[in-house]
Tab-separated table of C-alpha atoms in Angstrom:
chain	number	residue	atom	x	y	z
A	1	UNK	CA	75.359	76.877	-72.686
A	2	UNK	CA	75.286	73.852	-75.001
A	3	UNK	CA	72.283	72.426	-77.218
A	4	UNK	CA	71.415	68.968	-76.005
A	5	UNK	CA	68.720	67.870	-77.897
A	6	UNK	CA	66.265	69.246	-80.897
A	7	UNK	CA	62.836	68.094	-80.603
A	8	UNK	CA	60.464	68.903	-83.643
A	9	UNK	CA	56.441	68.768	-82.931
A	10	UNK	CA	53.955	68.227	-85.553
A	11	UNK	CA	50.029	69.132	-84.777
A	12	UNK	CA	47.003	69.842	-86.482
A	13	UNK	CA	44.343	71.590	-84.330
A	14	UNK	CA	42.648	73.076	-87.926
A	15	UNK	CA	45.830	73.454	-89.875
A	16	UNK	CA	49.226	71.760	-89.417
A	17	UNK	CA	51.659	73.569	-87.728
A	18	UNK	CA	55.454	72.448	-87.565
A	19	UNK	CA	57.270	73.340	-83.469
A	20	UNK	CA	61.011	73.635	-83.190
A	21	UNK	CA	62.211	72.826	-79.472
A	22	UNK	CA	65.698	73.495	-78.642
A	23	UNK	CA	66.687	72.504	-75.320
A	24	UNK	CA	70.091	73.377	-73.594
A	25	UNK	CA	72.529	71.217	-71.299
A	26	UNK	CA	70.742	73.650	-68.603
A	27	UNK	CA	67.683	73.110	-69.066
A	28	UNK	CA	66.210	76.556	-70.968
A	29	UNK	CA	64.314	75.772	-74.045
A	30	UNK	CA	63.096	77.968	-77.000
A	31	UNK	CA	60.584	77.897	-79.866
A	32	UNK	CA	59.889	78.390	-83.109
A	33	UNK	CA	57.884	77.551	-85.758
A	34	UNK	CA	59.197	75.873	-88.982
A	35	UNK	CA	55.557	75.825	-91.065
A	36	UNK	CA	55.814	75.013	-94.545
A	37	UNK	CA	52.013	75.214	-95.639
A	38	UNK	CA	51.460	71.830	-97.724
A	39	UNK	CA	55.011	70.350	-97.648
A	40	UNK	CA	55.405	70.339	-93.350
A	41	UNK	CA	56.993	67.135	-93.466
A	42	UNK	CA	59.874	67.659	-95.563
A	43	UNK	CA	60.598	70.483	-93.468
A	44	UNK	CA	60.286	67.779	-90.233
A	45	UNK	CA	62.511	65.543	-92.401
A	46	UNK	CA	65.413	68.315	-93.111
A	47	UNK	CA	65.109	69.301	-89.665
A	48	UNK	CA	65.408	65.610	-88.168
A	49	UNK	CA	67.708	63.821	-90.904
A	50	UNK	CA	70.473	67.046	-91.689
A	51	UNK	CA	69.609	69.631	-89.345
A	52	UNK	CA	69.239	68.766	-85.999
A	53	UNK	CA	72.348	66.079	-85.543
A	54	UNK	CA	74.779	69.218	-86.669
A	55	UNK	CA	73.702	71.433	-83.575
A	56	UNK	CA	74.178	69.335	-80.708
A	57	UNK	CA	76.708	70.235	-78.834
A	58	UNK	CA	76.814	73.935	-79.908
A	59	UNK	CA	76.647	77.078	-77.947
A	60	UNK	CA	73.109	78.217	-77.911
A	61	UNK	CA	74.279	81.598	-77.730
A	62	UNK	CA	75.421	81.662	-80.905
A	63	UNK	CA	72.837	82.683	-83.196
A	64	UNK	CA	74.358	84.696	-85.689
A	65	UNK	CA	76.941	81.495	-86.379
A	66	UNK	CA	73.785	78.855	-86.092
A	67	UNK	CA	72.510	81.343	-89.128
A	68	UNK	CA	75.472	81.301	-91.119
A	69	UNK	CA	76.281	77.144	-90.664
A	70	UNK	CA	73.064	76.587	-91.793
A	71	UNK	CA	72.543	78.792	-94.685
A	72	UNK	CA	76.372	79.005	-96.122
A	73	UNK	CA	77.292	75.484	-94.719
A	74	UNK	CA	74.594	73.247	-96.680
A	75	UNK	CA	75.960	74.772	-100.697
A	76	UNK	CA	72.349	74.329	-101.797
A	77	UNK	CA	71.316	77.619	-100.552
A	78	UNK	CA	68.364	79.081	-100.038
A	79	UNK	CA	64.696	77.139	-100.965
A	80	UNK	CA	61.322	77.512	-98.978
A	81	UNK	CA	62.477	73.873	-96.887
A	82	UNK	CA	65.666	75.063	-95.713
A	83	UNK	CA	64.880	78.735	-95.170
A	84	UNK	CA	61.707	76.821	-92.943
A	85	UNK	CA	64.175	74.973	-91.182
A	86	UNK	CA	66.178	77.849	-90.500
A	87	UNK	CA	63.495	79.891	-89.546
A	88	UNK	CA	62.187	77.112	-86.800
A	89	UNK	CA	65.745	77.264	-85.318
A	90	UNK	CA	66.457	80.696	-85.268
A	91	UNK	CA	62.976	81.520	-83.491
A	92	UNK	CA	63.903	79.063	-81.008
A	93	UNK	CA	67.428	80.484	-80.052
A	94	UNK	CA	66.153	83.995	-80.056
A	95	UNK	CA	63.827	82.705	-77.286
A	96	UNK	CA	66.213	81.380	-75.614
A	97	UNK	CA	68.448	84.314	-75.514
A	98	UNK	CA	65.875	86.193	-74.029
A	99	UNK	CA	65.071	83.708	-71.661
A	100	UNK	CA	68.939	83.889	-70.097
A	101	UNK	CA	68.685	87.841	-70.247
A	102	UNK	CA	65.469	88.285	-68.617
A	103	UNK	CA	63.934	90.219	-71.290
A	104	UNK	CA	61.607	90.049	-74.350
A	105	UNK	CA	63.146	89.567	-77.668
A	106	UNK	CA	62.217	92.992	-79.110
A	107	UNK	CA	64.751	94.503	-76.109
A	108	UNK	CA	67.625	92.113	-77.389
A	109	UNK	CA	66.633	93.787	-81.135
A	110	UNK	CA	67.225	97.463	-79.995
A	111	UNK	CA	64.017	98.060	-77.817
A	112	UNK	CA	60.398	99.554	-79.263
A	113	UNK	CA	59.671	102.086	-82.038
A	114	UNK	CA	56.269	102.200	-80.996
A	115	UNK	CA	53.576	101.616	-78.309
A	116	UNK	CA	51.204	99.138	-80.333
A	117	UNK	CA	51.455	97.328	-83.311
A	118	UNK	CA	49.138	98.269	-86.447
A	119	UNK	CA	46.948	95.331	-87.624
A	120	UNK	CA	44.902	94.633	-90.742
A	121	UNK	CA	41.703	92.188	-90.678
A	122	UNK	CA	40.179	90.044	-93.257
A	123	UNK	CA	36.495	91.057	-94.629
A	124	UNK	CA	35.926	87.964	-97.515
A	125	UNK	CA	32.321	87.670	-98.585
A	126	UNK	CA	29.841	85.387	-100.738
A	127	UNK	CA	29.418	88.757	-102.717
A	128	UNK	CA	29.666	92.257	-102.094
A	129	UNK	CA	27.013	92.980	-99.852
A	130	UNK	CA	28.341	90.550	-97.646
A	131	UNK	CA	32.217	91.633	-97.803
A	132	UNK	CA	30.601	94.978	-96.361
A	133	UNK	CA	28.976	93.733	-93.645
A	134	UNK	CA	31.485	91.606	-92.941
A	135	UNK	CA	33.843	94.874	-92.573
A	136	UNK	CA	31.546	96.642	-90.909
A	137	UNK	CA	31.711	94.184	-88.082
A	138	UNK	CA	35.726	94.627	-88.575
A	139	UNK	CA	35.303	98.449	-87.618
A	140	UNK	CA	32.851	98.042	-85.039
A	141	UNK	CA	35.446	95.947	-83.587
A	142	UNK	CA	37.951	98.507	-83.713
A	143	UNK	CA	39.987	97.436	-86.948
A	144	UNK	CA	41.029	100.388	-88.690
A	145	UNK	CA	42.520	98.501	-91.700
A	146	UNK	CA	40.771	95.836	-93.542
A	147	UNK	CA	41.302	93.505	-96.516
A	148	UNK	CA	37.948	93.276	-98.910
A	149	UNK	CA	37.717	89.882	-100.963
A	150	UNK	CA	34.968	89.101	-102.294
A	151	UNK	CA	33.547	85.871	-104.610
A	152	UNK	CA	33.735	86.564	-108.560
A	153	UNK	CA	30.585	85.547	-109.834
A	154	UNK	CA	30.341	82.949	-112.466
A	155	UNK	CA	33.441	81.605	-110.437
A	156	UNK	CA	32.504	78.237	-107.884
A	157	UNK	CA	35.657	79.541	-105.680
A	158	UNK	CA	37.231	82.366	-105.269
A	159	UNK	CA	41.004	83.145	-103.274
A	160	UNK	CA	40.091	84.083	-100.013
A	161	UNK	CA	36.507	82.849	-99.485
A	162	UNK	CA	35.937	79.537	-98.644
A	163	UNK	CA	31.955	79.729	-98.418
A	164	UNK	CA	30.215	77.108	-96.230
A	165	UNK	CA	33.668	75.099	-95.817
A	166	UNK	CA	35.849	76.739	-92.676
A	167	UNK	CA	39.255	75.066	-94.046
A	168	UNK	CA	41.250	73.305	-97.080
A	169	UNK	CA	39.919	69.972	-95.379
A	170	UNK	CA	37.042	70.152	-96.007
A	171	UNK	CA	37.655	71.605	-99.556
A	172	UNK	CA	39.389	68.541	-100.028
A	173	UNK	CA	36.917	66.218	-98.865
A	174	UNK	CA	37.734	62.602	-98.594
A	175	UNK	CA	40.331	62.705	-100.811
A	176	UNK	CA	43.788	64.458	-99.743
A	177	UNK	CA	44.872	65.824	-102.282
A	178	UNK	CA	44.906	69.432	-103.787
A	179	UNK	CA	41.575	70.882	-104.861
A	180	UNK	CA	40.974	72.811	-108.125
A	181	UNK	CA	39.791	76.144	-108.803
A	182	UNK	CA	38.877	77.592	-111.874
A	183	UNK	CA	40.170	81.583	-112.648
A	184	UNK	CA	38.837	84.003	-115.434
A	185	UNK	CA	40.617	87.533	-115.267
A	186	UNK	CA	37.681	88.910	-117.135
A	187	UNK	CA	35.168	88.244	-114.481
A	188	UNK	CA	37.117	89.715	-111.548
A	189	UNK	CA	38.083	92.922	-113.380
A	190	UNK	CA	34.200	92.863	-113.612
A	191	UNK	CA	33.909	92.401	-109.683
A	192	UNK	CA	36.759	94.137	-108.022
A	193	UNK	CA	36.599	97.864	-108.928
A	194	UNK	CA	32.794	97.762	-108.083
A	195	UNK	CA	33.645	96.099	-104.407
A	196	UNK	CA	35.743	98.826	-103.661
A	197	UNK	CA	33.368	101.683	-105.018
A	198	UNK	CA	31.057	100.681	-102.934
A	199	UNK	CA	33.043	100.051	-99.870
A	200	UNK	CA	34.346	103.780	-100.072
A	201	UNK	CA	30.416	104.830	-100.356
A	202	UNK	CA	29.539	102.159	-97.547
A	203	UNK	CA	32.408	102.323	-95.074
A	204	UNK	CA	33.383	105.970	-95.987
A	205	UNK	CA	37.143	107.187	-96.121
A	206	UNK	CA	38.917	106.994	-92.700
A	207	UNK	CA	38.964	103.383	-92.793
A	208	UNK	CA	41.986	102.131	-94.514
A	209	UNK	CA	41.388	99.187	-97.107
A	210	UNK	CA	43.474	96.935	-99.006
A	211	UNK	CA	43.758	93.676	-101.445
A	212	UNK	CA	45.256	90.816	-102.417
A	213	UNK	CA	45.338	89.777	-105.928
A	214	UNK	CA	47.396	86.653	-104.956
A	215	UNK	CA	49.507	86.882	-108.138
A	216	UNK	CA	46.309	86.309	-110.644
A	217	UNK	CA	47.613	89.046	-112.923
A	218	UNK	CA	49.834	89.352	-115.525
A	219	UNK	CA	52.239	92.967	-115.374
A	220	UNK	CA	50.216	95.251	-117.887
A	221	UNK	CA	47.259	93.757	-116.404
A	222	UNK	CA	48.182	94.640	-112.933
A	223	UNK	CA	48.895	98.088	-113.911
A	224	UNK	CA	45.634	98.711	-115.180
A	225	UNK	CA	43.897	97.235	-111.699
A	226	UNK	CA	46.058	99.607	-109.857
A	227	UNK	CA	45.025	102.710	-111.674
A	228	UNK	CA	41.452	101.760	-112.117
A	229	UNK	CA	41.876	101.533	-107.693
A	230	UNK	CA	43.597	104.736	-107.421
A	231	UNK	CA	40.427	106.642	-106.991
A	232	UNK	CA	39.583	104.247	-103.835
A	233	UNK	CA	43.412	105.138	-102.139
A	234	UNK	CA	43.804	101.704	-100.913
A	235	UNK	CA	46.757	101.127	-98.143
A	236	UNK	CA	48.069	98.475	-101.073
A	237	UNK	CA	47.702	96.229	-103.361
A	238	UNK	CA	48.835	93.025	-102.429
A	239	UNK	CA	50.883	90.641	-104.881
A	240	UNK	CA	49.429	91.957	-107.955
A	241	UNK	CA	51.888	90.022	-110.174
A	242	UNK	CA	54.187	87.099	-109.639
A	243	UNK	CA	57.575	88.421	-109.540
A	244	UNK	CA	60.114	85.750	-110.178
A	245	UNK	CA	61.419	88.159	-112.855
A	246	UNK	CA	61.678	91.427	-110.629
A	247	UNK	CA	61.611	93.888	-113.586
A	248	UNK	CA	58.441	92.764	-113.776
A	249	UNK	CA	57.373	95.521	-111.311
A	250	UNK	CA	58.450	98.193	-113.519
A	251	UNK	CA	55.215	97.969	-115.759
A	252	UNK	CA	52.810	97.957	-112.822
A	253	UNK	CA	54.677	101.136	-111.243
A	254	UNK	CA	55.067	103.422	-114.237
A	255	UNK	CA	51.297	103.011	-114.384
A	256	UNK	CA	49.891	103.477	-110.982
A	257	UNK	CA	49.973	105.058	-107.665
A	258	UNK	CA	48.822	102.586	-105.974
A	259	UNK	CA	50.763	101.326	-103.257
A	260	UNK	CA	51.912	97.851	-103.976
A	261	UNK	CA	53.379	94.958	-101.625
A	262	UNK	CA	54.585	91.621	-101.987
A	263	UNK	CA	57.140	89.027	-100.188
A	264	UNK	CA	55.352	86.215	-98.445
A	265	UNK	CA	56.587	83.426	-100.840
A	266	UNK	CA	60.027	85.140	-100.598
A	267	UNK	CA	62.864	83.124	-98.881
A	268	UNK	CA	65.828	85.363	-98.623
A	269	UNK	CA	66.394	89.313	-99.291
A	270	UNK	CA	67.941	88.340	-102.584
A	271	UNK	CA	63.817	87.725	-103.617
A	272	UNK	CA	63.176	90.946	-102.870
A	273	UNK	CA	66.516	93.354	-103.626
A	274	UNK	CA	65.778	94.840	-106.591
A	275	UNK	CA	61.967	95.317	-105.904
A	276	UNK	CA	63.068	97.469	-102.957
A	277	UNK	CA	66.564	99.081	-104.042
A	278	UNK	CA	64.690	99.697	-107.342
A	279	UNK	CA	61.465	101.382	-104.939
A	280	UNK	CA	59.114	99.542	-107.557
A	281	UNK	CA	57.409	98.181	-103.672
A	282	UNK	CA	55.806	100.249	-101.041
A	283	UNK	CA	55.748	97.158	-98.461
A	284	UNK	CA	58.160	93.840	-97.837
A	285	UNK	CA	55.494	91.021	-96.982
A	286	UNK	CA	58.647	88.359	-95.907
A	287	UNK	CA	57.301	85.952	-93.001
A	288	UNK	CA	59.907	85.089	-90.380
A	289	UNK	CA	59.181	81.105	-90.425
A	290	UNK	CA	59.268	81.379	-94.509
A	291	UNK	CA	62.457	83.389	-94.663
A	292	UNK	CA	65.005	82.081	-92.132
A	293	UNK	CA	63.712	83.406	-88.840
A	294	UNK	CA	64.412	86.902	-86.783
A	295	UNK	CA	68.003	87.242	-87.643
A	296	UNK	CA	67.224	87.347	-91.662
A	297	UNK	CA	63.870	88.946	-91.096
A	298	UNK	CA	65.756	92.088	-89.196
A	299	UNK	CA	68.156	92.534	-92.268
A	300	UNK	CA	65.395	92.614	-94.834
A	301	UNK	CA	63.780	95.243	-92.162
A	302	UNK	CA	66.907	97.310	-92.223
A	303	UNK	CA	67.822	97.101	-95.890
A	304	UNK	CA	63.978	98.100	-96.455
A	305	UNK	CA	64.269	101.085	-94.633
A	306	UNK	CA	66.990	102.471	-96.452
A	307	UNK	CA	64.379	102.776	-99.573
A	308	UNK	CA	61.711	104.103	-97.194
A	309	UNK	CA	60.394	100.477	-97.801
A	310	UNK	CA	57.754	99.669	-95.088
A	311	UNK	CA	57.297	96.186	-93.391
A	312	UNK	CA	53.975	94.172	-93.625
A	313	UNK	CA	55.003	91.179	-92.641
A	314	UNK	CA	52.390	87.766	-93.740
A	315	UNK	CA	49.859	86.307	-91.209
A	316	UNK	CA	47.562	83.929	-92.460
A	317	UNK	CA	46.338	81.250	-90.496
A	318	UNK	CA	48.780	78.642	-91.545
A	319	UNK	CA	51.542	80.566	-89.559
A	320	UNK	CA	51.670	79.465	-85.630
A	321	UNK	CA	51.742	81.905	-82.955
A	322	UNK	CA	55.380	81.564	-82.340
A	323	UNK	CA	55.539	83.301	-86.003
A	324	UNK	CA	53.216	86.082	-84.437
A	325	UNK	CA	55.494	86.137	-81.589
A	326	UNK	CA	57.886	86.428	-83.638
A	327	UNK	CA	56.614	89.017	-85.858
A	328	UNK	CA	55.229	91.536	-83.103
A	329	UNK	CA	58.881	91.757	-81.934
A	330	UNK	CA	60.130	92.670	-85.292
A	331	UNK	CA	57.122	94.993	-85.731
A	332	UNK	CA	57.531	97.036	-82.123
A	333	UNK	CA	61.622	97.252	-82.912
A	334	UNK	CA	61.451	98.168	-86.809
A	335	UNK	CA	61.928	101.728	-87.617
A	336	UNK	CA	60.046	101.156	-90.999
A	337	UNK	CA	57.001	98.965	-89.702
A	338	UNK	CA	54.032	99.195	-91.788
A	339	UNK	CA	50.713	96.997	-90.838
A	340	UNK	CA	50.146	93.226	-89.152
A	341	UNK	CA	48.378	90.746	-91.392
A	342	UNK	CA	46.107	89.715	-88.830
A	343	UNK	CA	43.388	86.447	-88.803
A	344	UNK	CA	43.186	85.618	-85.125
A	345	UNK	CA	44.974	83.122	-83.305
A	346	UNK	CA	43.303	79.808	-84.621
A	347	UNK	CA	40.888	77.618	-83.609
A	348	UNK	CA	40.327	76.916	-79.564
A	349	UNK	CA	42.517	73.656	-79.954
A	350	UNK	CA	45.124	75.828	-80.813
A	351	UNK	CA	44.818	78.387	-78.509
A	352	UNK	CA	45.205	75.099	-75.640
A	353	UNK	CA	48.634	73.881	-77.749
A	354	UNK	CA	50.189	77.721	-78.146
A	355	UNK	CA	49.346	80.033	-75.048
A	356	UNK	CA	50.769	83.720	-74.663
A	357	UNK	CA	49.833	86.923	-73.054
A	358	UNK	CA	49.489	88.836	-76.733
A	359	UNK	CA	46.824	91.588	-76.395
A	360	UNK	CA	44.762	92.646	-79.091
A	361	UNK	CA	42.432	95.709	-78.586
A	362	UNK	CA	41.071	98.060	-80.827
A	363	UNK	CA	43.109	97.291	-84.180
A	364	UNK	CA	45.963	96.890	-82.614
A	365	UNK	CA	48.214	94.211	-80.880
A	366	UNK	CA	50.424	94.744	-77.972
A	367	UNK	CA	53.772	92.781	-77.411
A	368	UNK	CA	54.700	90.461	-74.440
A	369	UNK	CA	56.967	91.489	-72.282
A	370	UNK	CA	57.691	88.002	-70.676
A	371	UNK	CA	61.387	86.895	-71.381
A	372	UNK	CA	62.218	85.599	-75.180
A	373	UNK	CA	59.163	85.328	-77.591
A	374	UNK	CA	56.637	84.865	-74.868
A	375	UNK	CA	54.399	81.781	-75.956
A	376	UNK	CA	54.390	78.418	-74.072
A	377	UNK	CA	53.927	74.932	-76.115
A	378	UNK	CA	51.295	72.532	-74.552
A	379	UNK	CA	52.941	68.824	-75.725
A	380	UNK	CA	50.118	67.097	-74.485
A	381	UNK	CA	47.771	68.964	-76.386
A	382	UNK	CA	49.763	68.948	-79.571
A	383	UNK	CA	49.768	65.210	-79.407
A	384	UNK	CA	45.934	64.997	-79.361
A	385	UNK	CA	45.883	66.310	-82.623
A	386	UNK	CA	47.918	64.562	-85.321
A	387	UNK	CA	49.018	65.708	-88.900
A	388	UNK	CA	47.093	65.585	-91.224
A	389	UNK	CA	48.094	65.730	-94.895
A	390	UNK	CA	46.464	69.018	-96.856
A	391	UNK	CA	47.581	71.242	-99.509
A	392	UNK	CA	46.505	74.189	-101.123
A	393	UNK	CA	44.529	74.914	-104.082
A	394	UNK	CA	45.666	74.496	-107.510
A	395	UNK	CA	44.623	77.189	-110.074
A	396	UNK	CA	43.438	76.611	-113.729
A	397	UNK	CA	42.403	79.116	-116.337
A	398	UNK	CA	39.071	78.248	-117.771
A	399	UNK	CA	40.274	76.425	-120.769
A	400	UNK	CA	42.085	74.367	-118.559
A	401	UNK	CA	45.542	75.796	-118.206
A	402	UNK	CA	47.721	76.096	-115.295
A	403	UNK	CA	47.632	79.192	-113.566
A	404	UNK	CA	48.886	81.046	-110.420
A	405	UNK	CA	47.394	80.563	-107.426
């Protein structure tokens, strides 16, 4: 079974997604998504220009080859565009594999570990008050892990709460390009320990809660957020500190108990070997379409394990379903799986483009069981929604100077 042809989709039904279609000499296809949130089309360019001419004509079946051409072959290893690219192949000969075998993907991986698969919500509010309710809602719904974010006052925006605007668009406005947000570590030290003192009073303690610093913090200062939480026993802390230097992690865990994850900027398990052969990391946050697919995904899973390392795998909204496919396989197969990131499925124009049988019911998600990854791509629907260019947010200190965001 040969690959004839390599079709790449672009679409934008709320946020741009990038759609890898690989399609055999007998007619099976697969999917996968090949997202690169803010820089889609020089993923569509690699894809079209380098990656997709050096496929044709090779077996379909072998995925574990595909992997290797494409990483080993190219010398310029690694890099969130190629590890995309990967990614949006990879998904899409899993699928297909599964498609010739009759049976979902996570069979193909080794079979279950467990019945459903663990999700976390979002609860991001105008202030505190309104984080609560908003997580109240959460757990009348069922969710039995939530993420608190909540605006910093004397901030105009704040990670994770967008306020009257429902996407970067609109942040945007008129003009494309990337909109800039102010940061002041002083303020949010002021907010954050108070949001979750009163969450534990409002919500009470079987509820689990968790959040996501998004790499505001420097090390020392991180370790003092993470003690100052450790009252609150949150499920993590999420990317407390950048760590391009992975030592980095050694501060923030020789000062705190708090569990601490990180990963979903990481492209390859060489990101994130120390941070889990060191066990400086409770939880491996690697996305499938940012880090080369299921077949790279599965060997940071494994490696992981070996460190008692849970998975926790990213699922924001700029991620397509084939990515959620994707990661409920990995998540029902993986010894060590820890929680699903989980924002819904998008907007209703891209629940007409991406279809699938995925169940969601109280807190947790339950795999497909149709052959491969189990979601269908609507073309027609895809088309009616073009790209449209977006970024994300750039971060400034108050005095003006770059920052993380």
């Amino acid at each position: 079974m040969k690959i004839s042809d390599i079709k790449i989709f672009v679409t934008c039904p709320g946020r741009n997604f990038v759609t890898v279609k690989v399609i055999t000499d007998n007619g099976l296809f697969g999917l996968g998504d090949a997202t690169l949130n803010g820089r889609e089309m020089a993923v569509v360019a690699y894809l079209q220009e380098h990656v997709a001419p050096c496929l044709i004509g090779k077996d379909a079946h072998a995925i574990e080859d595909i992997w290797q051409y494409l990483y080993k072959g190219v010398y310029w290893r690694k890099g969130a565009v190629n590890m995309a690219a990967i990614a949006g192949i990879d998904m899409a000969l899993w699928d297909i594999k599964g498609k010739v075998a009759g049976l979902p993907v996570y069979q193909l991986l080794g079979g279950k570990s467990r019945k459903s698969v663990g999700l976390y919500a979002h609860a991001s509010g105008d202030d505190i008050a309104d984080t609560l309710l908003k997580a109240e809602a959460l757990m009348a719904q069922g969710f039995k892990a939530i993420r608190l974010q909540s605006a910093v006052p004397g901030l105009k925006v704040t990670y994770g709460v967008l306020g009257d605007k429902e996407n970067y668009y609109e942040l945007q406005g008129n003009r494309p390009l990337p909109p800039e947000e102010d940061w002041s570590t002083p303020k949010y030290f002021n907010m954050v320990v108070e949001l979750f003192k009163q969450a534990r009073e409002k919500l009470g303690n079987d509820v689990q809660l968790l959040h996501d610093v998004h790499s505001r913090l420097t090390p020392i200062e991180s370790a003092r957020l993470g003690k100052l939480l450790e009252p609150y026993n949150l499920l993590f802390l999420e990317d407390a500190s950048i760590a391009e230097n992975q030592d980095s992690y050694k501060t923030i865990r020789q000062h705190t108990t708090t569990p601490l994850a990180i990963g979903e900027t990481y492209n390859t398990i060489w990101d994130c070997k120390d941070l889990i052969q060191n066990q400086l990391i409770d939880y491996i946050r690697t996305a499938a379409t940012h880090a080369g697919g299921i077949t790279s995904l599965k060997r940071i899973a494994d490696f992981a394990g070996i460190y008692n390392v849970k998975t926790a795998p990213h699922g924001a909204p700029d991620l397509s379903p084939i990515c959620f496919a994707a990661h409920m396989h990995l998540n029902a197969w993986a010894p060590n799986f820890g929680i699903q990131e989980f924002v819904g499925f998008g907007t209703q124009e891209a629940q007409q483009i991406f279809t699938h049988d995925i169940q969601v019911k109280d807190g947790a998600a339950f795999v497909s069981d149709k052959p491969g990854l189990g979601v269908d791509f609507n073309e027609d629907a895809a088309a009616l929604y073009p790209y449209k260019r977006s970024y994300l947010p750039v971060s400034r200190l108050e005095d003006g100077t770059l920052w993380n965001w």
